[in-house]
Coordinates of C-alpha atoms in Angstrom, one line a residue:
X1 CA 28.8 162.8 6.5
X2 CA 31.8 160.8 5.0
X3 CA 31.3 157.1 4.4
X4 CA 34.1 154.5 5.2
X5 CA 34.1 154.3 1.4
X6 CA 34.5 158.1 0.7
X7 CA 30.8 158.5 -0.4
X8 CA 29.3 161.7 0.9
X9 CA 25.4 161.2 2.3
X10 CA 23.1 163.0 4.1
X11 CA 23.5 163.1 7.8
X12 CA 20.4 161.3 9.4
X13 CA 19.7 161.8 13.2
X14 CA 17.3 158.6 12.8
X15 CA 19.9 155.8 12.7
X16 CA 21.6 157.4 15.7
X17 CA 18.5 157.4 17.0
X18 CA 18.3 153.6 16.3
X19 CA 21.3 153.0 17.4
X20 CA 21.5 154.3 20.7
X21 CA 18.1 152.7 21.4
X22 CA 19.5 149.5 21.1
X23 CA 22.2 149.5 23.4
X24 CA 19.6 151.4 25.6
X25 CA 17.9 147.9 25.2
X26 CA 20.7 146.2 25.9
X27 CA 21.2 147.0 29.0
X28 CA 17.8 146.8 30.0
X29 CA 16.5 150.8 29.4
X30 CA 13.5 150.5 27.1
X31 CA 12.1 154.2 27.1
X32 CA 13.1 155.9 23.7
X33 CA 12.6 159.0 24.6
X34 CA 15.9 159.8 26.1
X35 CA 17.6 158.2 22.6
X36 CA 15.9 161.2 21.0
X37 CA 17.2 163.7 23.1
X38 CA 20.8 162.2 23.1
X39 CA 20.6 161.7 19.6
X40 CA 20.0 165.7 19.6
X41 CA 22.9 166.6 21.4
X42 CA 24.9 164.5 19.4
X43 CA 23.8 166.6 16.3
X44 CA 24.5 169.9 18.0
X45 CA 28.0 168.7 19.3
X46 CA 28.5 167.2 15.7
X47 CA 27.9 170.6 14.2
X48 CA 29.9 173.1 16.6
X49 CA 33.1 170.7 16.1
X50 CA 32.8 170.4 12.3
X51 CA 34.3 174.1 11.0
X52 CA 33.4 173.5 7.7
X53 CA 34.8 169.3 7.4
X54 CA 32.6 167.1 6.5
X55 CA 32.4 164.2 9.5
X56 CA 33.3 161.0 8.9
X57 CA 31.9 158.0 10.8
X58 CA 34.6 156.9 12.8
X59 CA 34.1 160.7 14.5
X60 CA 30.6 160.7 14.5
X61 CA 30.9 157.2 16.3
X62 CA 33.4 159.0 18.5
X63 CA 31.5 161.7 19.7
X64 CA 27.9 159.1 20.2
X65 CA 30.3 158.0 22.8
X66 CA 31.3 160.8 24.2
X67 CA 27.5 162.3 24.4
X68 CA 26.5 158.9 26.0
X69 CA 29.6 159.1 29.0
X70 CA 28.9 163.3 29.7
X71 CA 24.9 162.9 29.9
X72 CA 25.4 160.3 32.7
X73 CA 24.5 157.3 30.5
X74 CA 27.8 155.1 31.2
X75 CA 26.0 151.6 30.9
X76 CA 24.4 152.7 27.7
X77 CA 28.0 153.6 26.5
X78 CA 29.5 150.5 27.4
X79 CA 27.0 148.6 25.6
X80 CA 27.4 150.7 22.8
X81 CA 31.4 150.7 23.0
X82 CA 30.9 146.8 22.9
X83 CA 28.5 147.0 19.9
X84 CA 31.0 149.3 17.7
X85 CA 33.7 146.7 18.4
X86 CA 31.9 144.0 17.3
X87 CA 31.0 145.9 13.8
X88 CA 34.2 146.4 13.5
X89 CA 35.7 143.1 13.8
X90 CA 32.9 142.1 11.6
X91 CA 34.1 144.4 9.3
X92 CA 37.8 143.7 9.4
X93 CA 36.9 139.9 9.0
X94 CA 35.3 140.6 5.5
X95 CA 37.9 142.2 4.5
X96 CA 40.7 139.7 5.9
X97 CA 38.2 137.8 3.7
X98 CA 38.6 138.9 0.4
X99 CA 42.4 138.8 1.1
X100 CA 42.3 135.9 1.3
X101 CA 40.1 134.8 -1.6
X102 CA 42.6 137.2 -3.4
X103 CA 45.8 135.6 -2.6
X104 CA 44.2 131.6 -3.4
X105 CA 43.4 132.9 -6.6
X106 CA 46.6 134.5 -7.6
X107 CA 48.7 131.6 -6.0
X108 CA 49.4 128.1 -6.0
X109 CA 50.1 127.6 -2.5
X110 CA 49.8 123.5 -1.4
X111 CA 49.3 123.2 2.8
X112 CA 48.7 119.4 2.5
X113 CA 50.2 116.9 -0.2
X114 CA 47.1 115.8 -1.0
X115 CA 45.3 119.1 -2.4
X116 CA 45.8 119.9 -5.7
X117 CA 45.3 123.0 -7.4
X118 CA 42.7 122.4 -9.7
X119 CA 39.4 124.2 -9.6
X120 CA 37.5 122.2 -6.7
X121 CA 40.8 122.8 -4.7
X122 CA 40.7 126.4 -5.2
X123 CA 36.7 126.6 -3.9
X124 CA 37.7 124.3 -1.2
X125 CA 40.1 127.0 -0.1
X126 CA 37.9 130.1 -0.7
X127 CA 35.2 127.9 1.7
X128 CA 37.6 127.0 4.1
X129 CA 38.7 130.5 4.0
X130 CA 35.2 132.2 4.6
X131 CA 34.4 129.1 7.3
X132 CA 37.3 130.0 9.6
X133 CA 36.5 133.9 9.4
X134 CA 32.6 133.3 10.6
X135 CA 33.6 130.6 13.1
X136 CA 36.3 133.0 15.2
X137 CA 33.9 136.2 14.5
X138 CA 30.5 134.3 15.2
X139 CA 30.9 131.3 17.1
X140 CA 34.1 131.0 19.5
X141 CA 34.6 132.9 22.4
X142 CA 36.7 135.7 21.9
X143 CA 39.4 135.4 24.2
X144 CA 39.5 131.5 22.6
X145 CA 39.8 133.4 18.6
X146 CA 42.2 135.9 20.1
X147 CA 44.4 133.1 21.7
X148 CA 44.2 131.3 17.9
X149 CA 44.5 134.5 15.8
X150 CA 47.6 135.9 18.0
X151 CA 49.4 132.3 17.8
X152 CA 49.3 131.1 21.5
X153 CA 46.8 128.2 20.2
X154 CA 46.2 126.8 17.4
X155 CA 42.9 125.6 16.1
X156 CA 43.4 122.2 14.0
X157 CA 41.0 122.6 11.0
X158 CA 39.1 125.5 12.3
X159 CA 37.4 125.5 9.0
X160 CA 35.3 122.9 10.2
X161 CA 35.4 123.9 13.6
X162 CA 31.4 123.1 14.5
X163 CA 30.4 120.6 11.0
X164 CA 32.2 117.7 11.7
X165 CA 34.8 115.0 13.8
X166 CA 38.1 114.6 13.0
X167 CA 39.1 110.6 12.3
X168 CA 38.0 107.4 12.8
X169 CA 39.1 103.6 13.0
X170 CA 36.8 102.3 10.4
X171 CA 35.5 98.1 11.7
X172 CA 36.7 97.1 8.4
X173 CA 35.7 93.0 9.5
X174 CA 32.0 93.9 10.5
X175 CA 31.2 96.2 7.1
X176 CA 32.6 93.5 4.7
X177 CA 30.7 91.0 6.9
X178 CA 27.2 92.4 6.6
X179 CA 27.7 94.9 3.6
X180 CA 27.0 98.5 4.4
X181 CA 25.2 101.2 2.0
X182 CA 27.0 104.8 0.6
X183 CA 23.5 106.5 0.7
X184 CA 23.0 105.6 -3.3
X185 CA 22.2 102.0 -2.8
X186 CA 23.6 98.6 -0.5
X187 CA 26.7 97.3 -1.5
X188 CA 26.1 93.4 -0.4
X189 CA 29.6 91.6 1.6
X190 CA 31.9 90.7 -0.8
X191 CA 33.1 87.2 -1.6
X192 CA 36.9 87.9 -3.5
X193 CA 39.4 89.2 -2.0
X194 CA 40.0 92.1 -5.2
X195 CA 35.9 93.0 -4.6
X196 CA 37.3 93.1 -0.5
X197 CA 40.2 94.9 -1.3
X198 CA 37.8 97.3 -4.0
X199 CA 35.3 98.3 -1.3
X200 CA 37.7 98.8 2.0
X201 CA 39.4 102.0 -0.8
X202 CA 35.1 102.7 -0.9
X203 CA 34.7 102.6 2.6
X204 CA 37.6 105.1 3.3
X205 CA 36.5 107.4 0.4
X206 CA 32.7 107.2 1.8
X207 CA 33.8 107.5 5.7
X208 CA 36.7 110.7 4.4
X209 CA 33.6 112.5 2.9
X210 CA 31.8 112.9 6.4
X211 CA 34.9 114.0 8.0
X212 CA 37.7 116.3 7.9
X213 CA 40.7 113.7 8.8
X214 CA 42.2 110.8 8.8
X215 CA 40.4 107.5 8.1
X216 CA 42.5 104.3 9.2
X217 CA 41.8 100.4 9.6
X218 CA 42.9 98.7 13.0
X219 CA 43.4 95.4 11.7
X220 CA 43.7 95.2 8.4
X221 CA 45.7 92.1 7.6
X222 CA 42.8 90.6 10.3
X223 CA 40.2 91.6 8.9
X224 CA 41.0 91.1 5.1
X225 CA 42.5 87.4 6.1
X226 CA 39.1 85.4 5.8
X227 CA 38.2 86.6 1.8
X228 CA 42.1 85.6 0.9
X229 CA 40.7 81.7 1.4
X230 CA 41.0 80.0 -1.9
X231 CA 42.5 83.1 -3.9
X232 CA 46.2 82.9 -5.4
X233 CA 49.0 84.6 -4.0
X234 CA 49.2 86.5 -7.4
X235 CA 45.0 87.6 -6.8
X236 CA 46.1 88.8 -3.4
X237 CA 48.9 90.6 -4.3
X238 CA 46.7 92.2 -7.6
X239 CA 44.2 93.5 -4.8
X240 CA 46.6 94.9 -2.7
X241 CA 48.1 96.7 -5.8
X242 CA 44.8 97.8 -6.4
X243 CA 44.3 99.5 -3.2
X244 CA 47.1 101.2 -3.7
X245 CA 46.2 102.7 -7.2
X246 CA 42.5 103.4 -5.7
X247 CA 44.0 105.6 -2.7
X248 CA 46.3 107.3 -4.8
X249 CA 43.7 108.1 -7.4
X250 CA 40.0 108.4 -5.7
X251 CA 40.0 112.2 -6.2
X252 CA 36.1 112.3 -4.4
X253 CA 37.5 114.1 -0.8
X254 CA 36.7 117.7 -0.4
X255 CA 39.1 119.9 -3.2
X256 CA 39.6 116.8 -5.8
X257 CA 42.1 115.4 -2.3
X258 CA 42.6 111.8 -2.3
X259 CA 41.4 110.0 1.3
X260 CA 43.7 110.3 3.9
X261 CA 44.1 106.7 4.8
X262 CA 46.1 104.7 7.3
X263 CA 46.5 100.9 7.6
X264 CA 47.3 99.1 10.5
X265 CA 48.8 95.8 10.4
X266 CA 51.7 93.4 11.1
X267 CA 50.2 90.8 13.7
X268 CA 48.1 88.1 12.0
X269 CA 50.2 84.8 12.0
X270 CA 47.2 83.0 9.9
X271 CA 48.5 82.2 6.6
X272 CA 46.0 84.4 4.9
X273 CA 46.1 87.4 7.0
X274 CA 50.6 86.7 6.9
X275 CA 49.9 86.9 3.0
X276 CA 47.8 89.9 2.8
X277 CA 50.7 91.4 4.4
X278 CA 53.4 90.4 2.5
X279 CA 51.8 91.3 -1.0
X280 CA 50.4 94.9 0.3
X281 CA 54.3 95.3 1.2
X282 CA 55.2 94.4 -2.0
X283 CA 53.0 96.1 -4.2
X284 CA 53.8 99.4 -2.2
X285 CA 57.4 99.0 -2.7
X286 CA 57.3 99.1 -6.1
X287 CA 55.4 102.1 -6.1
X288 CA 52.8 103.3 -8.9
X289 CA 52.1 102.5 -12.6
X290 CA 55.8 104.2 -13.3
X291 CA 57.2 103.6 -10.0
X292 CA 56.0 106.8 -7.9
X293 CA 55.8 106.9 -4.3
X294 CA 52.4 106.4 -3.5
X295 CA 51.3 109.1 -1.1
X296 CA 48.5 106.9 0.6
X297 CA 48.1 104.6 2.8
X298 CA 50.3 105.6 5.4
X299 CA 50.9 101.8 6.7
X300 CA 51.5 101.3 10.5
X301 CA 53.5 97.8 11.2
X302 CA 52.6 97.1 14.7
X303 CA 55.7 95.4 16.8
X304 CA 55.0 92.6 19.6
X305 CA 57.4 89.8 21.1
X306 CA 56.1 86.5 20.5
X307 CA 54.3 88.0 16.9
X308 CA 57.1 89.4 15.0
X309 CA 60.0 91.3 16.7
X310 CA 62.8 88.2 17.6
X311 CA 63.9 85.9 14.9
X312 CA 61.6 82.6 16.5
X313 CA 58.7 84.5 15.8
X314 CA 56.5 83.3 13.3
X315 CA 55.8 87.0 11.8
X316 CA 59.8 88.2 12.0
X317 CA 60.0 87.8 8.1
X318 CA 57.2 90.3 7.6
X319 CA 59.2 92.7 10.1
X320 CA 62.4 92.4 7.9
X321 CA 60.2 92.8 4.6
X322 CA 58.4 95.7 6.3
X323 CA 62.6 97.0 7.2
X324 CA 63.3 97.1 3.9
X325 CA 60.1 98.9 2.1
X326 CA 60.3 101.4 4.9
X327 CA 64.1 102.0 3.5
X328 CA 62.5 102.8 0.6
X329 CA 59.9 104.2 0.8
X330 CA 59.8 105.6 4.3
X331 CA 56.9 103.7 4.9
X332 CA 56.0 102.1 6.8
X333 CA 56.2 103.3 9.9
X334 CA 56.7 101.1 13.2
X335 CA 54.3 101.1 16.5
X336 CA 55.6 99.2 19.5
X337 CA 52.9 97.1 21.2
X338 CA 55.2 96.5 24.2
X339 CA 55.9 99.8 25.3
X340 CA 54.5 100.8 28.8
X341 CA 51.6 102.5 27.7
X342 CA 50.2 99.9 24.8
X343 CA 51.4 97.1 27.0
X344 CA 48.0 96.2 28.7
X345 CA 46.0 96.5 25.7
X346 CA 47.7 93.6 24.0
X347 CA 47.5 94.0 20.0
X348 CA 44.5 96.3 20.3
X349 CA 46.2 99.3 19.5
X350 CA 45.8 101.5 16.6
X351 CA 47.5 104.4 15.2
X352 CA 46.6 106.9 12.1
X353 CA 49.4 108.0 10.1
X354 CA 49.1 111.7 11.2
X355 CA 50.3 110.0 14.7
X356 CA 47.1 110.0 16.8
X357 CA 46.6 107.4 19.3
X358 CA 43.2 106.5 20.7
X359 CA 42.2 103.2 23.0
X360 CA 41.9 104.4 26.4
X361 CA 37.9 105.1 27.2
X362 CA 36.4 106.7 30.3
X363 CA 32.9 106.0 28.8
X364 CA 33.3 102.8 26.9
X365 CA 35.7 99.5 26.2
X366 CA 39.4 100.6 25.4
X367 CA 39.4 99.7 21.7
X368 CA 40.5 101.5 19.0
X369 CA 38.1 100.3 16.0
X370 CA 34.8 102.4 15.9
X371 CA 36.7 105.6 17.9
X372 CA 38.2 108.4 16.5
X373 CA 40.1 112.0 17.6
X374 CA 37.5 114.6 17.6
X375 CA 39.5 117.7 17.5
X376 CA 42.9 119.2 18.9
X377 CA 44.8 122.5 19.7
X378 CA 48.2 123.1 19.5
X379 CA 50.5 125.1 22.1
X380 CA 53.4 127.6 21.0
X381 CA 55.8 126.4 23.3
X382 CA 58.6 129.0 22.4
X383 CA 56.0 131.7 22.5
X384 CA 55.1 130.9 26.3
X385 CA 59.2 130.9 26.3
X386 CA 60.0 134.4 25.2
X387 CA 57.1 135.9 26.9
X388 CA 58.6 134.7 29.7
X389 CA 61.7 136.0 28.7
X390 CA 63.3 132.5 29.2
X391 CA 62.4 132.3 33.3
X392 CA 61.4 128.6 34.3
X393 CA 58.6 129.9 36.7
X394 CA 57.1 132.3 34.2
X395 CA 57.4 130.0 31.4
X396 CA 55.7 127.5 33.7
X397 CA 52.9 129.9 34.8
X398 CA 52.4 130.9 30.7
X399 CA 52.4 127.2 30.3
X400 CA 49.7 126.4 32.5
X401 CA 47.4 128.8 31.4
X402 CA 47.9 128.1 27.8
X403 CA 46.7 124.5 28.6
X404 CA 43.8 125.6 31.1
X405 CA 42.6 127.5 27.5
X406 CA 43.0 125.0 25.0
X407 CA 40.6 122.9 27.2
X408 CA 38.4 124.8 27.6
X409 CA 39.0 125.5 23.9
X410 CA 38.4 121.8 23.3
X411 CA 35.3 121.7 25.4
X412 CA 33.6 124.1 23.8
X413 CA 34.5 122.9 20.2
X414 CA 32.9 119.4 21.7
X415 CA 29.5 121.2 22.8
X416 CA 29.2 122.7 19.4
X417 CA 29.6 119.3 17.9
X418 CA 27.5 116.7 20.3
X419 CA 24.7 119.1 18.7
X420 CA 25.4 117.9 15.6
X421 CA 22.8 114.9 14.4
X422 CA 23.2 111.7 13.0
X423 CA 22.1 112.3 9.6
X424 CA 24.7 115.3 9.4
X425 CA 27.0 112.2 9.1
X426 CA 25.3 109.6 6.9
X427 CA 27.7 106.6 6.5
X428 CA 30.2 107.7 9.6
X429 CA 26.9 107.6 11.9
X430 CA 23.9 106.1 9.5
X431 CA 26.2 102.9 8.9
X432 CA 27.3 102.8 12.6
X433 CA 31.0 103.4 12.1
X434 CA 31.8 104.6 15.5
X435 CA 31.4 102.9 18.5
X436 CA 27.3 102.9 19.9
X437 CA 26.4 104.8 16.7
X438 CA 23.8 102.2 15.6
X439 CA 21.9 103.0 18.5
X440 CA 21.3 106.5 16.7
X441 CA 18.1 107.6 14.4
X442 CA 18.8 110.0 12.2
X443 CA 17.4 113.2 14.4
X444 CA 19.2 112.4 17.3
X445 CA 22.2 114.0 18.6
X446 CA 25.4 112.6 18.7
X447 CA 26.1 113.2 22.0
X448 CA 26.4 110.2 23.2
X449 CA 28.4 108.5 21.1
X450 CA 31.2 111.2 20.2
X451 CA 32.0 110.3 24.5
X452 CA 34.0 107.6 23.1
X453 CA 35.6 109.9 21.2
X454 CA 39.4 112.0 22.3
X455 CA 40.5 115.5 22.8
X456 CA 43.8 115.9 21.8
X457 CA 46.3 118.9 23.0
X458 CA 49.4 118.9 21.3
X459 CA 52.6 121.0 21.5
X460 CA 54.8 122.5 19.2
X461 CA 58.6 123.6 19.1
X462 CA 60.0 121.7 22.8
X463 CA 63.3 122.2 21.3
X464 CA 63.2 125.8 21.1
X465 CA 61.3 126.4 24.2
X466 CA 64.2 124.8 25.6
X467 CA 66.7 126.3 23.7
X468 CA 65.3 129.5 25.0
X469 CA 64.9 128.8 28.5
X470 CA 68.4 126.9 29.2
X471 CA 70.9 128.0 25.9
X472 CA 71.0 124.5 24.5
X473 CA 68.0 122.0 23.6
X474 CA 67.2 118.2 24.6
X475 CA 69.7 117.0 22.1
X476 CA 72.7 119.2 23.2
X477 CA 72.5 119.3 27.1
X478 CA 71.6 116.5 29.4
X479 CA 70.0 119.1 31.9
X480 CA 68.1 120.6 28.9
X481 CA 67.0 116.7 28.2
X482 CA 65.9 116.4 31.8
X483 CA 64.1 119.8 31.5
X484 CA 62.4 118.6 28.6
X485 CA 60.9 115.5 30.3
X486 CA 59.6 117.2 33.2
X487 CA 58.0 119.8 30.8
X488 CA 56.4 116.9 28.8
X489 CA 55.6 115.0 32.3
X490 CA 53.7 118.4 33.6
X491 CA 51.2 119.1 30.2
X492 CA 50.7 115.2 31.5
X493 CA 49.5 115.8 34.4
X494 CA 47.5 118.6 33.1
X495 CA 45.6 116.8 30.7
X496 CA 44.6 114.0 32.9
X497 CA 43.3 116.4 35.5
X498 CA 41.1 117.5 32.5
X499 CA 39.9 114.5 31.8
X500 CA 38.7 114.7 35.4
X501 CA 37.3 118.0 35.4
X502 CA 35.2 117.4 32.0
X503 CA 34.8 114.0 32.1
X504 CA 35.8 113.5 28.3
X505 CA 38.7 111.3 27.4
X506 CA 41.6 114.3 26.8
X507 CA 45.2 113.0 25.6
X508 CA 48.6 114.8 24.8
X509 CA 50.3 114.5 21.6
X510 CA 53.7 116.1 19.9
X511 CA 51.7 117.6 17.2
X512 CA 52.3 117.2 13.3
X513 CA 52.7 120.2 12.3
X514 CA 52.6 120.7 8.5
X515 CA 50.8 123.8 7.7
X516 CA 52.1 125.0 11.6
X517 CA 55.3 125.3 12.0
X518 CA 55.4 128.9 9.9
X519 CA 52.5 130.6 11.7

């Protein structure tokens, strides 16, 4: 017989033996003898069709089949039909593989801002690479890996599909109250405002390493205000410049990548916590040692009445300093606290820079310090649109279904992590980060805390949906604006009844879509 890499070996009648013994087994037939006989027949059929050629395996595989279906064995052929594939995908998804590992070495190519391409980044790629492969061939269901692999989903960092959580809203005010330890030692509450300022860039770094995402304070000018008391408004602002060097610089993430760190603020009207903002707005303005734009933080100015949005309010100057950075340095970005949905949770709200938004809870308070987004999908929007050849109650229908399967996409991605344990996240969970985790020992599972936790499904491409489905997008055509909407309004709905149906706290989110958009 002819090997799939054109060696030449002896034909043995053993392994198809073997073979057709387990999917005997498989379907619950445990007598071997008839695996002999079939295996026989096999041989004879092999050699009255060969005429001299040498078979190869994909024909000897061919003709097991064919034995198993004619001898009255149809159960045993499924099983072995189903067995077959799965070597075969197995097969194809070491080679997709080495691709893979082929083209990262031969190129430069840069998915996020903050990977480099030194060596680290190139063996984080060739990991992430090998991680994704095993996770849609091993671990996910495979209608779920077909709906990713085809492009009606997509899986947000499938490399770390079952090892980790996604971000976190790190209590900056409790760990530089009572000190918190990295795993090499305790680091004891600081008393300065630059040792504040040098271990809040230590606690992203340390937090960044147990996860794959974002890492963000909700309050930082809070939270930072009481160790400004005493310091000069030249220390402050020296701390704050600091932070900004350390988050541009710690190269300790996963593939030499700086943290990914966000930093809410904007609504302390203390003098200290007004101060911390001002010189954190100053120092990123003027940029790095040569005037760079600093890549990190991403800085969220949060917008109330009262705080800091009319000219009476004793925090407007800081929204008119934060106006002109952000004309800058786009950055920072602006969160409304009086808009419908943040409205009854006062100045609670937090946001990360990559846009997530977490403070409603099924299972807990609605805060946002302490919780996190655990994972999310993407839709294709205009793929559900020219599959259904731009009709409304087809693209509907597609819609619909996409969602019911990034839920259940979601859900399962959840049960693979609330197996996880504590100490599989030592400072994120060991140093009680998120909300209920210092209730944990180190062998428990997370389970109960990740509830607090979101499930995000976001969407991709609503102006080309639209564009498909009515000639003009939400820009263009008030009825494609209104269309639009209602879209939006449904996935809404949908997500809510899954919150219902699974009890976990799912949310809806216009995705960013970096690495994305080109799939």
């Amino acid at each position: 017989m002819r090997k799939r890499d054109g060696r030449v070996v002896a034909f043995e009648q053993a392994r198809i033996v073997e073979a057709i013994a387990k999917a005997a087994a498989a379907v619950g037939e445990a007598d071997r003898t008839p695996s002999a006989d079939l295996a026989t027949a096999v041989a004879r059929a092999l050699t009255a069709a060969a005429l001299g050629q040498i078979p190869d395996v994909e024909t000897i595989q061919d003709v097991v089949e064919h034995t198993l279906i004619t001898h009255g064995h149809a159960r045993v052929a499924k099983a072995y039909i189903l067995y077959r594939d799965r070597r075969t995908r197995m097969r194809e998804a070491r080679a997709e593989l080495m691709d893979s590992v082929e083209r990262i070495l031969a190129e430069a190519n840069r998915e996020n801002a903050n990977v480099g391409n030194s060596p680290s980044a190139k063996m984080l790629q060739i990991a992430s690479a090998a991680s994704r492969q095993f996770y849609l061939a091993r671990l996910i269901p495979d209608d779920l890996a077909q709906a990713h692999r085809s492009g009606d989903i997509h899986i947000h960092d499938l490399d770390f599909y079952g090892k980790t959580l996604t971000c976190v809203q790190i209590p900056l005010g409790r760990l530089l109250a009572h000190g918190f330890d990295t795993g090499h030692g305790y680091i004891r509450p600081p008393r300065r405002i630059a040792s504040a300022a040098a271990q809040a860039a230590i606690m992203l770094q340390s937090s960044q390493n147990d996860m794959h995402g974002g890492q963000s304070f909700a309050c930082f000018d809070r939270d930072l205000a009481p160790l400004a008391d005493g310091a000069s408004e030249f220390e402050i602002y020296q701390a704050m410049e600091a932070l900004i060097y350390n988050l541009n610089s710690m190269h300790s993430r996963a593939g030499a990548q700086v943290p990914f760190s966000s930093l809410n603020l904007g609504c302390d009207t203390s003098p200290r916590g007004r101060l911390v903002t001002r010189c954190l707005l100053d120092a990123y303005e003027r940029g790095l040692g040569r005037g760079e734009m600093p890549i990190f933080p991403n800085i969220i100015f949060r917008l109330k009445k009262g705080v800091n949005f009319d000219p009476q309010d004793p925090n407007y100057d800081l929204f008119q300093r934060a106006m002109q950075v952000a004309a800058r340095r786009m950055n920072p970005t602006f969160a409304f606290m009086d808009a419908p949905f943040n409205r009854p949770y006062g100045e609670e709200v937090a946001y990360m820079g990559c846009r997530s938004r977490v403070i409603a809870n099924r299972h807990g308070p609605a805060i946002s310090s302490g919780r996190g987004n655990l994972s999310f999908t993407t839709l294709n929007l205009p793929r559900i649109a020219i599959k259904a050849r731009g009709q409304l109650p087809q693209f509907l229908s597609g819609l619909e279904a996409m969602m019911n399967l990034a839920a259940r996409q979601l859900h399962h991605r959840f049960e693979v992590q609330a197996r996880l344990k504590a100490r599989d996240m030592p400072f994120l969970m060991g140093q009680g980060l998120y909300l209920d985790s210092e209730q944990l020992k180190p062998e428990d599972p997370i389970a109960p805390v990740i509830r607090h936790g979101t499930l995000a499904i976001g969407f991709i491409g609503l102006a080309e949906a639209l564009t498909c489905l009515t000639g003009a997008h939400h820009g263009q055509e008030p009825d494609a604006q209104r269309l639009g909407l209602e879209i939006v309004r449904r996935m809404r709905q949908l997500v809510d009844g899954f919150a219902e149906t699974y009890d976990l706290n799912y949310t809806l989110l216009a995705t960013p879509a970096e690495g994305l958009a080109g799939r």
